[in-house]
PDB file of C-alpha atoms in Angstrom:
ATOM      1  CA  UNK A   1     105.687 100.086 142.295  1.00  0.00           C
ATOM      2  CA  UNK A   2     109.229 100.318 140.601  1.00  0.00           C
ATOM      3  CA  UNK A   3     110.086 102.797 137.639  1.00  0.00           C
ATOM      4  CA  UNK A   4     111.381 101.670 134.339  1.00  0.00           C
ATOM      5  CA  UNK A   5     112.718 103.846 131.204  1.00  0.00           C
ATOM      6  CA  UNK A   6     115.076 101.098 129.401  1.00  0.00           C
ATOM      7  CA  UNK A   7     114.063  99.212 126.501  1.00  0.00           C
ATOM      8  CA  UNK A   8     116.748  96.790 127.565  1.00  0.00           C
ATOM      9  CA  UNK A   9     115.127  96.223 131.264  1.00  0.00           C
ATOM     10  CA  UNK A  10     114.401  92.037 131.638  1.00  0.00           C
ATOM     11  CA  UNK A  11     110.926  93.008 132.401  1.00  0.00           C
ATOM     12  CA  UNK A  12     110.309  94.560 128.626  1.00  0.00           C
ATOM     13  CA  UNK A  13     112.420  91.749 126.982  1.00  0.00           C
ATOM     14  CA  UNK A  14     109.997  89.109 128.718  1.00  0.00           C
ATOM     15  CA  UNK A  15     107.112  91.233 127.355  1.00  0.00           C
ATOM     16  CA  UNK A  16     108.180  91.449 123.739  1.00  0.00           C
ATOM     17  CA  UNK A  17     109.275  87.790 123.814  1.00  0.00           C
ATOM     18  CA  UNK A  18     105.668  87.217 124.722  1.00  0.00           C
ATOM     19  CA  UNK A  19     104.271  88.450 121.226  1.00  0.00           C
ATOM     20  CA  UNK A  20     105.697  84.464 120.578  1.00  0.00           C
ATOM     21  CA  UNK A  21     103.964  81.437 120.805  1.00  0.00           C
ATOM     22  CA  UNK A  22     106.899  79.666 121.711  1.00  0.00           C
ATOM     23  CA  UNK A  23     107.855  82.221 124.573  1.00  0.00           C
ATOM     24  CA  UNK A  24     104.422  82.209 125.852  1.00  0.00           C
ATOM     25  CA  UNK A  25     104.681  77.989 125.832  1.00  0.00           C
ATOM     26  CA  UNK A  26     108.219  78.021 127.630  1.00  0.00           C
ATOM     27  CA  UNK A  27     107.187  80.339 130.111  1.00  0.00           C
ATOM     28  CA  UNK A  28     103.559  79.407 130.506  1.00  0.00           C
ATOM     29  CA  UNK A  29     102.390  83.112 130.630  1.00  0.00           C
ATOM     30  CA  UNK A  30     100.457  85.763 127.990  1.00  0.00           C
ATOM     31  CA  UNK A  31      99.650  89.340 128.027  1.00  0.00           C
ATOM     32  CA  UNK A  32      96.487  91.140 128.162  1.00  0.00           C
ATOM     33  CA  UNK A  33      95.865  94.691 127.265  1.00  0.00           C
ATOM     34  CA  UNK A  34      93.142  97.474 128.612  1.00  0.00           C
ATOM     35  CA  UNK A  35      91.500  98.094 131.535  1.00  0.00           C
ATOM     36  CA  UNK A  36      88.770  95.368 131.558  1.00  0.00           C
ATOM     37  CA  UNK A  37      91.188  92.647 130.809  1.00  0.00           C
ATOM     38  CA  UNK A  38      93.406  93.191 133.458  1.00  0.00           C
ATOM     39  CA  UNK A  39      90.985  93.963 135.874  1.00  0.00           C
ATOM     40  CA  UNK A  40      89.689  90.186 135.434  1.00  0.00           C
ATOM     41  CA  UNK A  41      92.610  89.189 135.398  1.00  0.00           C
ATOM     42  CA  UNK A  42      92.933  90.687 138.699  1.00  0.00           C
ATOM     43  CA  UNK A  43      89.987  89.439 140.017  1.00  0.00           C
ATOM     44  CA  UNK A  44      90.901  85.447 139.207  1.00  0.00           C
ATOM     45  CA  UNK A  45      94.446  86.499 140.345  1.00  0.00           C
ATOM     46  CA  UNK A  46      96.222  85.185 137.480  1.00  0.00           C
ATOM     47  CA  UNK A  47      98.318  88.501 137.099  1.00  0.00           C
ATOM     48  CA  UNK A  48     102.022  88.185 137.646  1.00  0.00           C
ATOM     49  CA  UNK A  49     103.064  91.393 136.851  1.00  0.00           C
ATOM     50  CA  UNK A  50     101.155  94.526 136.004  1.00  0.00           C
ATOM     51  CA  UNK A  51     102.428  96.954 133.368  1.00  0.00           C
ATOM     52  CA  UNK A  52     101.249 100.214 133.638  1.00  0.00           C
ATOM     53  CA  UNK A  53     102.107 104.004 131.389  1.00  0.00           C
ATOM     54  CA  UNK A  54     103.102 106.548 133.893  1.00  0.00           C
ATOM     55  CA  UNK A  55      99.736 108.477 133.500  1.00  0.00           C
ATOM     56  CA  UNK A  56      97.512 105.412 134.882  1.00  0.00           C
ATOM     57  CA  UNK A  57     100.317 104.675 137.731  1.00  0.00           C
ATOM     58  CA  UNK A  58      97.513 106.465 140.359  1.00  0.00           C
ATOM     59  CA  UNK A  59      94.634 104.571 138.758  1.00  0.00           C
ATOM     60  CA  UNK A  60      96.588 100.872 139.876  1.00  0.00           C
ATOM     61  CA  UNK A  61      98.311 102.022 142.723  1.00  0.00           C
ATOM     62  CA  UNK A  62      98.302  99.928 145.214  1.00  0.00           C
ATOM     63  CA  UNK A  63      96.515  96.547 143.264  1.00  0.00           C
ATOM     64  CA  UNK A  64     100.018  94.527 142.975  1.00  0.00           C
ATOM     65  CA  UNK A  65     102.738  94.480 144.807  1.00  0.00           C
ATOM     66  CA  UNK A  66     104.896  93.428 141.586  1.00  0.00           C
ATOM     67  CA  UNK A  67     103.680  96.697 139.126  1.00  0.00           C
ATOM     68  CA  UNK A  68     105.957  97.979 136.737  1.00  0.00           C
ATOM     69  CA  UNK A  69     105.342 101.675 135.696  1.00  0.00           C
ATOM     70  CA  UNK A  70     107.311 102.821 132.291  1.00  0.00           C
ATOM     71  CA  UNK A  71     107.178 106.234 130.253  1.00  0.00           C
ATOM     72  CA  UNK A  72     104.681 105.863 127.052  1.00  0.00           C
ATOM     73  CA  UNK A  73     107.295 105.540 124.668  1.00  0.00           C
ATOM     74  CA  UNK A  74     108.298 102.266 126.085  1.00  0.00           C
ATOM     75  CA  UNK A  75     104.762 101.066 126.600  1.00  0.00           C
ATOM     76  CA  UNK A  76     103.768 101.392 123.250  1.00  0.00           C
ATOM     77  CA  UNK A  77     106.945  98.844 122.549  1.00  0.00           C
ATOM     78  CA  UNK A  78     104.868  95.929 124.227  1.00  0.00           C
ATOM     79  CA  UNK A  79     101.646  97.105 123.338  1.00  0.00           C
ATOM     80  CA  UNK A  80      99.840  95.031 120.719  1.00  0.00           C
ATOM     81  CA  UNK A  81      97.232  97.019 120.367  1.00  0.00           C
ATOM     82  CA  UNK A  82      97.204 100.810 117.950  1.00  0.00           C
ATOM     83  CA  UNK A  83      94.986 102.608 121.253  1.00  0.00           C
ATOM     84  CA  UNK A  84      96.692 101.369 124.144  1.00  0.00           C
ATOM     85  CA  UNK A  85      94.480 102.258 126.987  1.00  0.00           C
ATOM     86  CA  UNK A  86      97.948 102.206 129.487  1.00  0.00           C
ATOM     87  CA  UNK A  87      97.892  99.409 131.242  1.00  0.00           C
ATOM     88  CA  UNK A  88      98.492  95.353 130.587  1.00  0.00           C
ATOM     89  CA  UNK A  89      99.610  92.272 132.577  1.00  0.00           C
ATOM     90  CA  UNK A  90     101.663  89.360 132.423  1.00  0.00           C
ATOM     91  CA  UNK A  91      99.051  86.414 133.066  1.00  0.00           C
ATOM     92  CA  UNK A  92      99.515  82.808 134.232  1.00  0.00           C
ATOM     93  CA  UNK A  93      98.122  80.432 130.998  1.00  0.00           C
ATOM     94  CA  UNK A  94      95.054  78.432 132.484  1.00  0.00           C
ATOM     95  CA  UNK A  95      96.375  75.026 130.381  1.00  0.00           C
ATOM     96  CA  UNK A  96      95.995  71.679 131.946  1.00  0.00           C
ATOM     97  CA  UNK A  97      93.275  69.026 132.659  1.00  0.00           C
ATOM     98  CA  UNK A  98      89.752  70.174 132.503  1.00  0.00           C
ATOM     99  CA  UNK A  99      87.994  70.215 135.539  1.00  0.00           C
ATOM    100  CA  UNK A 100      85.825  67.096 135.977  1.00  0.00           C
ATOM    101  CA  UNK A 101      82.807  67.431 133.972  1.00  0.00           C
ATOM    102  CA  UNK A 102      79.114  66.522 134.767  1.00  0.00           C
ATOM    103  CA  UNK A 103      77.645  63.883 132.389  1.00  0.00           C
ATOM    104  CA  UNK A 104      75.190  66.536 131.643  1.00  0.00           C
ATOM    105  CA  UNK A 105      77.940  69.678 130.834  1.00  0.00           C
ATOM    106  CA  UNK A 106      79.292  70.148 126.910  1.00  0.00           C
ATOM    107  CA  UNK A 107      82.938  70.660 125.969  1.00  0.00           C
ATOM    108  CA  UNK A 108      84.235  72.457 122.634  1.00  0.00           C
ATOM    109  CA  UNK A 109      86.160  70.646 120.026  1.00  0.00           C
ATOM    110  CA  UNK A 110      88.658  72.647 117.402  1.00  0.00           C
ATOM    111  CA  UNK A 111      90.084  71.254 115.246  1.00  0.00           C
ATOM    112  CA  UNK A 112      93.141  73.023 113.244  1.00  0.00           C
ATOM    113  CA  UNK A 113      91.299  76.448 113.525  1.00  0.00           C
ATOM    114  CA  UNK A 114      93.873  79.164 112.214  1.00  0.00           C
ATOM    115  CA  UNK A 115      91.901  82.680 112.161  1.00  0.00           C
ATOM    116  CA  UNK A 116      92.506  83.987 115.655  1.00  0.00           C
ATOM    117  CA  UNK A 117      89.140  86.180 115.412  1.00  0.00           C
ATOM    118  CA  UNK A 118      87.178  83.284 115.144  1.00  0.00           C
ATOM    119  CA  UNK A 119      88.897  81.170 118.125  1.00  0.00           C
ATOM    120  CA  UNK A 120      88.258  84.176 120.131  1.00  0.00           C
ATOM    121  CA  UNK A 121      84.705  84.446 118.999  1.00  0.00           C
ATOM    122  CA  UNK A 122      83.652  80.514 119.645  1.00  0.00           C
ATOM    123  CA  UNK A 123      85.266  80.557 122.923  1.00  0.00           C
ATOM    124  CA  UNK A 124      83.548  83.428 124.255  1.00  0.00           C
ATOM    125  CA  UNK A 125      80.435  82.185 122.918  1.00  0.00           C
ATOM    126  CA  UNK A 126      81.301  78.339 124.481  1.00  0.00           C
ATOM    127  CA  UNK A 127      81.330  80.461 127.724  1.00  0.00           C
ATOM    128  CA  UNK A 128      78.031  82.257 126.963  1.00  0.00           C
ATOM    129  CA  UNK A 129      76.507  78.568 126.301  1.00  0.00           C
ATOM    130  CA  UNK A 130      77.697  77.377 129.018  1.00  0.00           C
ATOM    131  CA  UNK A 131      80.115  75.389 127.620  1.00  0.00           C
ATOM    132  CA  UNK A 132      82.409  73.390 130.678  1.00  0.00           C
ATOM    133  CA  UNK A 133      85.843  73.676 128.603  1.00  0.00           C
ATOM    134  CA  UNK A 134      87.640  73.608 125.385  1.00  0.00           C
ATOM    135  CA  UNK A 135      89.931  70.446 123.442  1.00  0.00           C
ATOM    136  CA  UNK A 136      92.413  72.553 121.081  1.00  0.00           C
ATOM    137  CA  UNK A 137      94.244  69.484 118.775  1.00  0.00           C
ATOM    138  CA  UNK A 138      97.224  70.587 117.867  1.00  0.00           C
ATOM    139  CA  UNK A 139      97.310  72.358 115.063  1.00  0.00           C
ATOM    140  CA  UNK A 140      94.615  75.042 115.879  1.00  0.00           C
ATOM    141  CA  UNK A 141      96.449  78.842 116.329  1.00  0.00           C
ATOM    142  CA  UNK A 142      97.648  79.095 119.827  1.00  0.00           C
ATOM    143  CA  UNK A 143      94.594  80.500 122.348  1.00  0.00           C
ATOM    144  CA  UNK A 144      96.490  82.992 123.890  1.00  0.00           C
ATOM    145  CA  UNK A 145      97.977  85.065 120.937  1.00  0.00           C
ATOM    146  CA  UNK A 146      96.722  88.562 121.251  1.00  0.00           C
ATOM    147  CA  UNK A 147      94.219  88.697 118.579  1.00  0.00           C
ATOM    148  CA  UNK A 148      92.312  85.072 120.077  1.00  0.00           C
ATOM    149  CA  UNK A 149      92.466  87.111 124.036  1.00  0.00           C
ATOM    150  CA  UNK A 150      90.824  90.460 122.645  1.00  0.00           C
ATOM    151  CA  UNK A 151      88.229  88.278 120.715  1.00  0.00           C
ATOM    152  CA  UNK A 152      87.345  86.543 123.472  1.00  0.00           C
ATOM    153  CA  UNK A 153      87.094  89.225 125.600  1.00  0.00           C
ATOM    154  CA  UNK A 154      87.970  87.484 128.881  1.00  0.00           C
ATOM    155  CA  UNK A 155      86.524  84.117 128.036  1.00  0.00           C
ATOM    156  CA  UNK A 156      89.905  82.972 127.802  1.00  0.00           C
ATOM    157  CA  UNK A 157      90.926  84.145 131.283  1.00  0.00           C
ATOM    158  CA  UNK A 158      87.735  81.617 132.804  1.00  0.00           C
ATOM    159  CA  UNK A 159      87.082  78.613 130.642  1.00  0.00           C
ATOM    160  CA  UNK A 160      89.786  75.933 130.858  1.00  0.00           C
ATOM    161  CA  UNK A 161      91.903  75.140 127.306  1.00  0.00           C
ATOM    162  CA  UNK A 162      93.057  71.396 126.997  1.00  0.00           C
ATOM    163  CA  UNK A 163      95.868  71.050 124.237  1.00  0.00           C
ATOM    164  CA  UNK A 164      96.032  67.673 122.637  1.00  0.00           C
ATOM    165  CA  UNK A 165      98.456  66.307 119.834  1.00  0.00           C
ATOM    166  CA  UNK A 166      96.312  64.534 117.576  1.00  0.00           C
ATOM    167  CA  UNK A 167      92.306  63.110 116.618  1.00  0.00           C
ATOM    168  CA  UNK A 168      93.174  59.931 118.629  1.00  0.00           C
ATOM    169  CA  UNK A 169      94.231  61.386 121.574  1.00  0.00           C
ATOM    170  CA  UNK A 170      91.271  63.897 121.503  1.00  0.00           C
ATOM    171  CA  UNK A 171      89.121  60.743 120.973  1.00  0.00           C
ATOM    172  CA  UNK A 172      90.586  59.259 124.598  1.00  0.00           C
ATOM    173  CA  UNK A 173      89.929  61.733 126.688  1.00  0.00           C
ATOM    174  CA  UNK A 174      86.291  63.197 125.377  1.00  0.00           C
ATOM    175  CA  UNK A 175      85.382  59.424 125.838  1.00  0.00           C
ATOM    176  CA  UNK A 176      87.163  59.033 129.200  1.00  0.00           C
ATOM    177  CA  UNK A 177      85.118  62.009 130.033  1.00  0.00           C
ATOM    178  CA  UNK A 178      81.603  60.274 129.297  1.00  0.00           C
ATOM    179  CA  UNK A 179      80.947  62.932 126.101  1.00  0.00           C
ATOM    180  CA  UNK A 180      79.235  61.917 122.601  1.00  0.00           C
ATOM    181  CA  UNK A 181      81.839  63.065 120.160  1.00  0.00           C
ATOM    182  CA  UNK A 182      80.028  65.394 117.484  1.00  0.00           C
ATOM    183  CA  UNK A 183      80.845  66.527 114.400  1.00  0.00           C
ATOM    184  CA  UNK A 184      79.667  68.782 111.712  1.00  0.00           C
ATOM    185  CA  UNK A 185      80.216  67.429 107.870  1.00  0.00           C
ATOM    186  CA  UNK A 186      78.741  68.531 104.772  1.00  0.00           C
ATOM    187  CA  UNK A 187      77.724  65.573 103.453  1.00  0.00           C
ATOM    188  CA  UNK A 188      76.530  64.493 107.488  1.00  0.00           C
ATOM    189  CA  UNK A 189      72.512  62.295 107.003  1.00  0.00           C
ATOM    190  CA  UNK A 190      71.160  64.008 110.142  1.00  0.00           C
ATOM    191  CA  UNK A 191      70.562  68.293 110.216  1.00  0.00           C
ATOM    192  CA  UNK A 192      71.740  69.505 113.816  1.00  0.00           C
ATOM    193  CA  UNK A 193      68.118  69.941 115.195  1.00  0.00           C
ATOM    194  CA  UNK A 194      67.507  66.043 114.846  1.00  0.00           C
ATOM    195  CA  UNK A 195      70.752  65.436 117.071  1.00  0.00           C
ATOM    196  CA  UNK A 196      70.240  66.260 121.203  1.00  0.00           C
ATOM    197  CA  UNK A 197      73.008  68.411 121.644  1.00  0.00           C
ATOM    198  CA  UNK A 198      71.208  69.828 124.516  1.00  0.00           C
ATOM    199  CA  UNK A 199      73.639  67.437 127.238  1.00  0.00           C
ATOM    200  CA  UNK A 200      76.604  65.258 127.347  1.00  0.00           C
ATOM    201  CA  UNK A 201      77.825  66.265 123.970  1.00  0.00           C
ATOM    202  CA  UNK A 202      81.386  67.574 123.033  1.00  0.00           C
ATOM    203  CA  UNK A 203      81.304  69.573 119.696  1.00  0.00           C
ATOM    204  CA  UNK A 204      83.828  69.420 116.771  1.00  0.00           C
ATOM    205  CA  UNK A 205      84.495  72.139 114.912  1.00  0.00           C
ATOM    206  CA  UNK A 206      86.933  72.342 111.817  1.00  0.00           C
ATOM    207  CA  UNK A 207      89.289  74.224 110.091  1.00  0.00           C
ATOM    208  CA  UNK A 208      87.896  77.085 108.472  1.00  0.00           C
ATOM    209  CA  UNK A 209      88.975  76.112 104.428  1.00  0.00           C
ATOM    210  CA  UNK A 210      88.896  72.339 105.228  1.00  0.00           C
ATOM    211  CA  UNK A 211      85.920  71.516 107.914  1.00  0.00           C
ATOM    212  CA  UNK A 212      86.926  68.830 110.265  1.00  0.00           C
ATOM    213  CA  UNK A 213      89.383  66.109 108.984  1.00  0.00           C
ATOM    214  CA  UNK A 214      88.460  62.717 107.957  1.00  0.00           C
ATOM    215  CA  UNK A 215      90.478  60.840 110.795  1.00  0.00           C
ATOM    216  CA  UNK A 216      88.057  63.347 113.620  1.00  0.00           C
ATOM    217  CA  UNK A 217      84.869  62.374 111.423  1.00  0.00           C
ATOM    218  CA  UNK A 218      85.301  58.772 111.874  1.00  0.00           C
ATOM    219  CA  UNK A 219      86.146  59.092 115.773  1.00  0.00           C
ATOM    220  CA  UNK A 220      82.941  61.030 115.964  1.00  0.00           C
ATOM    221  CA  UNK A 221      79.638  59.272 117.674  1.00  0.00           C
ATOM    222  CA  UNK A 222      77.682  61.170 115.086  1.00  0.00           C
ATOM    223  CA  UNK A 223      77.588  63.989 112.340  1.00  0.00           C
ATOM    224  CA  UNK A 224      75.637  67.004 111.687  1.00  0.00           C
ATOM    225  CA  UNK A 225      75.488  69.654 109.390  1.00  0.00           C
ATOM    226  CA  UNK A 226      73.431  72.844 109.219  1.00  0.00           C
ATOM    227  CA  UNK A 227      70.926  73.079 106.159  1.00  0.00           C
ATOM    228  CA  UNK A 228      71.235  75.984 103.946  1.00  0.00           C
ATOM    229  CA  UNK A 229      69.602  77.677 100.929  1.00  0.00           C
ATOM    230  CA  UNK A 230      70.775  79.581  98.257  1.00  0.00           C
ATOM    231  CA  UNK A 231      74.116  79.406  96.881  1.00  0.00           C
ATOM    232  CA  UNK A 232      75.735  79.401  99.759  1.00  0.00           C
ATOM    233  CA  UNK A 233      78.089  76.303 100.362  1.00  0.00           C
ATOM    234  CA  UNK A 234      79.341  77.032 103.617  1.00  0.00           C
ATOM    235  CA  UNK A 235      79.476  78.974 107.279  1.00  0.00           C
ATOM    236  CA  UNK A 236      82.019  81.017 108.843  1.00  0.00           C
ATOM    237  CA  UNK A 237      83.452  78.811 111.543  1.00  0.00           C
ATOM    238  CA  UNK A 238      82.274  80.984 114.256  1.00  0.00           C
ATOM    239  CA  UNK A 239      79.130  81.629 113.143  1.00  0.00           C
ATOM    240  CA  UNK A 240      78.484  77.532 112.911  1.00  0.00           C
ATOM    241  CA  UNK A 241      79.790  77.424 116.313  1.00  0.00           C
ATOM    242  CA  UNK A 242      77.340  79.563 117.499  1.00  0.00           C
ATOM    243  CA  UNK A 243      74.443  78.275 115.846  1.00  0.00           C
ATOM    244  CA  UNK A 244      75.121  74.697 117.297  1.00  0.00           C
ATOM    245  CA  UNK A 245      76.279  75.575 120.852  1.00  0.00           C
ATOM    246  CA  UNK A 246      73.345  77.656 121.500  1.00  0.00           C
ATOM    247  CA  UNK A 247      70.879  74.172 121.199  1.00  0.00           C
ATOM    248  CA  UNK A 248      72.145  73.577 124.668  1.00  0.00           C
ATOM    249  CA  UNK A 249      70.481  77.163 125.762  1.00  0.00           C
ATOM    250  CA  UNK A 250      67.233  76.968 123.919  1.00  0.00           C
ATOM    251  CA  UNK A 251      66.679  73.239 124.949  1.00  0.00           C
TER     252      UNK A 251
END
């Protein structure tokens, strides 16, 4: 373990530079906060440095060989969180090609989704599915801002993330990959429970004030929506999401 108490110490400037997306892009790394998180983390050994306060330096002794201990005051500078629980890691980003898929296993579209609570939400429920993997088109709030990891509550540390620039190339590779490209639209002919999205399928979901764009409708194999009574016009994104992965569990 080595001892820090200077704000100005490269290992706290690399922390605070990783509250930004672009930081955590250049240097392909995010934090995570509290125990659980960084004991997964741990576990998949994706931690390159642990962070620890100076009261939970017995609790991690020994875990990493590159653990940083620091007085409170200068935890609570990298600390994202109002509670901190003490401890936190720098953690390798798990972008990059998803793992070959069965023609059986689903993947999760989004499309331009911006509240970080419901990323977080839909990709720990993707993993809960059993979901193989997530297509983020650019656009959609980065996966690995704080907010999106405590949301997903470790999701994000095992299912893989796929970046892609645009509809087109999101098109490519779902159909490279063997999947039925599925949508949801509000003015979509068939209700979801008509469509098998039980296999094979890879699921759209859209922006949270504009559903998913016109150009990702028309690249779709087929569109669904999800009936409703009342007044009510539309779902939160999240709670969609869940509604439509979970046909692959009950079927």
């Amino acid at each position: 373990m080595k001892t820090i108490a200077s704000k100005d110490n490269p290992t706290i400037r690399r922390c605070l530079a990783l509250h930004s997306k672009k930081y955590r892009d250049r240097y392909g790394e995010f934090l995570v906060e509290g125990t659980k998180l960084v004991e997964e983390a741990l576990h998949l050994k994706r931690v390159r440095r642990l962070l620890v306060r100076e009261d939970r330096a017995q609790a991690f002794a020994g875990r990493l060989a590159d653990t940083i201990v620091m007085p409170a005051k200068l935890f609570e500078k990298i600390a994202d969180t109002e509670t901190a629980q003490g401890v936190a890691a720098i953690v390798a980003k798990g972008d990059g090609p998803l793992m070959p898929q069965d023609q059986e296993s689903c993947l999760l579209v989004l499309d331009r989704l911006q509240d970080p609570g419901n990323i977080g939400t839909i990709i720990r429920t993707a993993e809960a599915a059993g979901y193989g993997g997530v297509v983020a088109i650019k656009g959609t709030a980065d996966v690995y801002a704080p907010k999106v990891v405590r949301a997903a509550a470790g999701a994000i540390l095992r299912i893989p993330v796929l970046y892609v620039e645009d509809e087109e190339e999101a098109a490519q590779y779902l159909a490279a990959m063997g999947k039925t490209i599925v949508c949801t639209a509000l003015d979509a002919e068939a209700a979801f429970y008509e469509v098998d999205l039980h296999r094979g399928i890879a699921l759209v979901i859209g922006n949270e004030g504009h559903g998913v764009s016109k150009k990702m409708q028309a690249l779709s194999d087929k569109r669904i929506m999800i009936p409703m009574q009342g007044e009510t016009e539309s779902l939160n994104a999240a709670v969609a999401a869940g509604i439509l992965m979970y046909q692959k569990v009950i079927g």
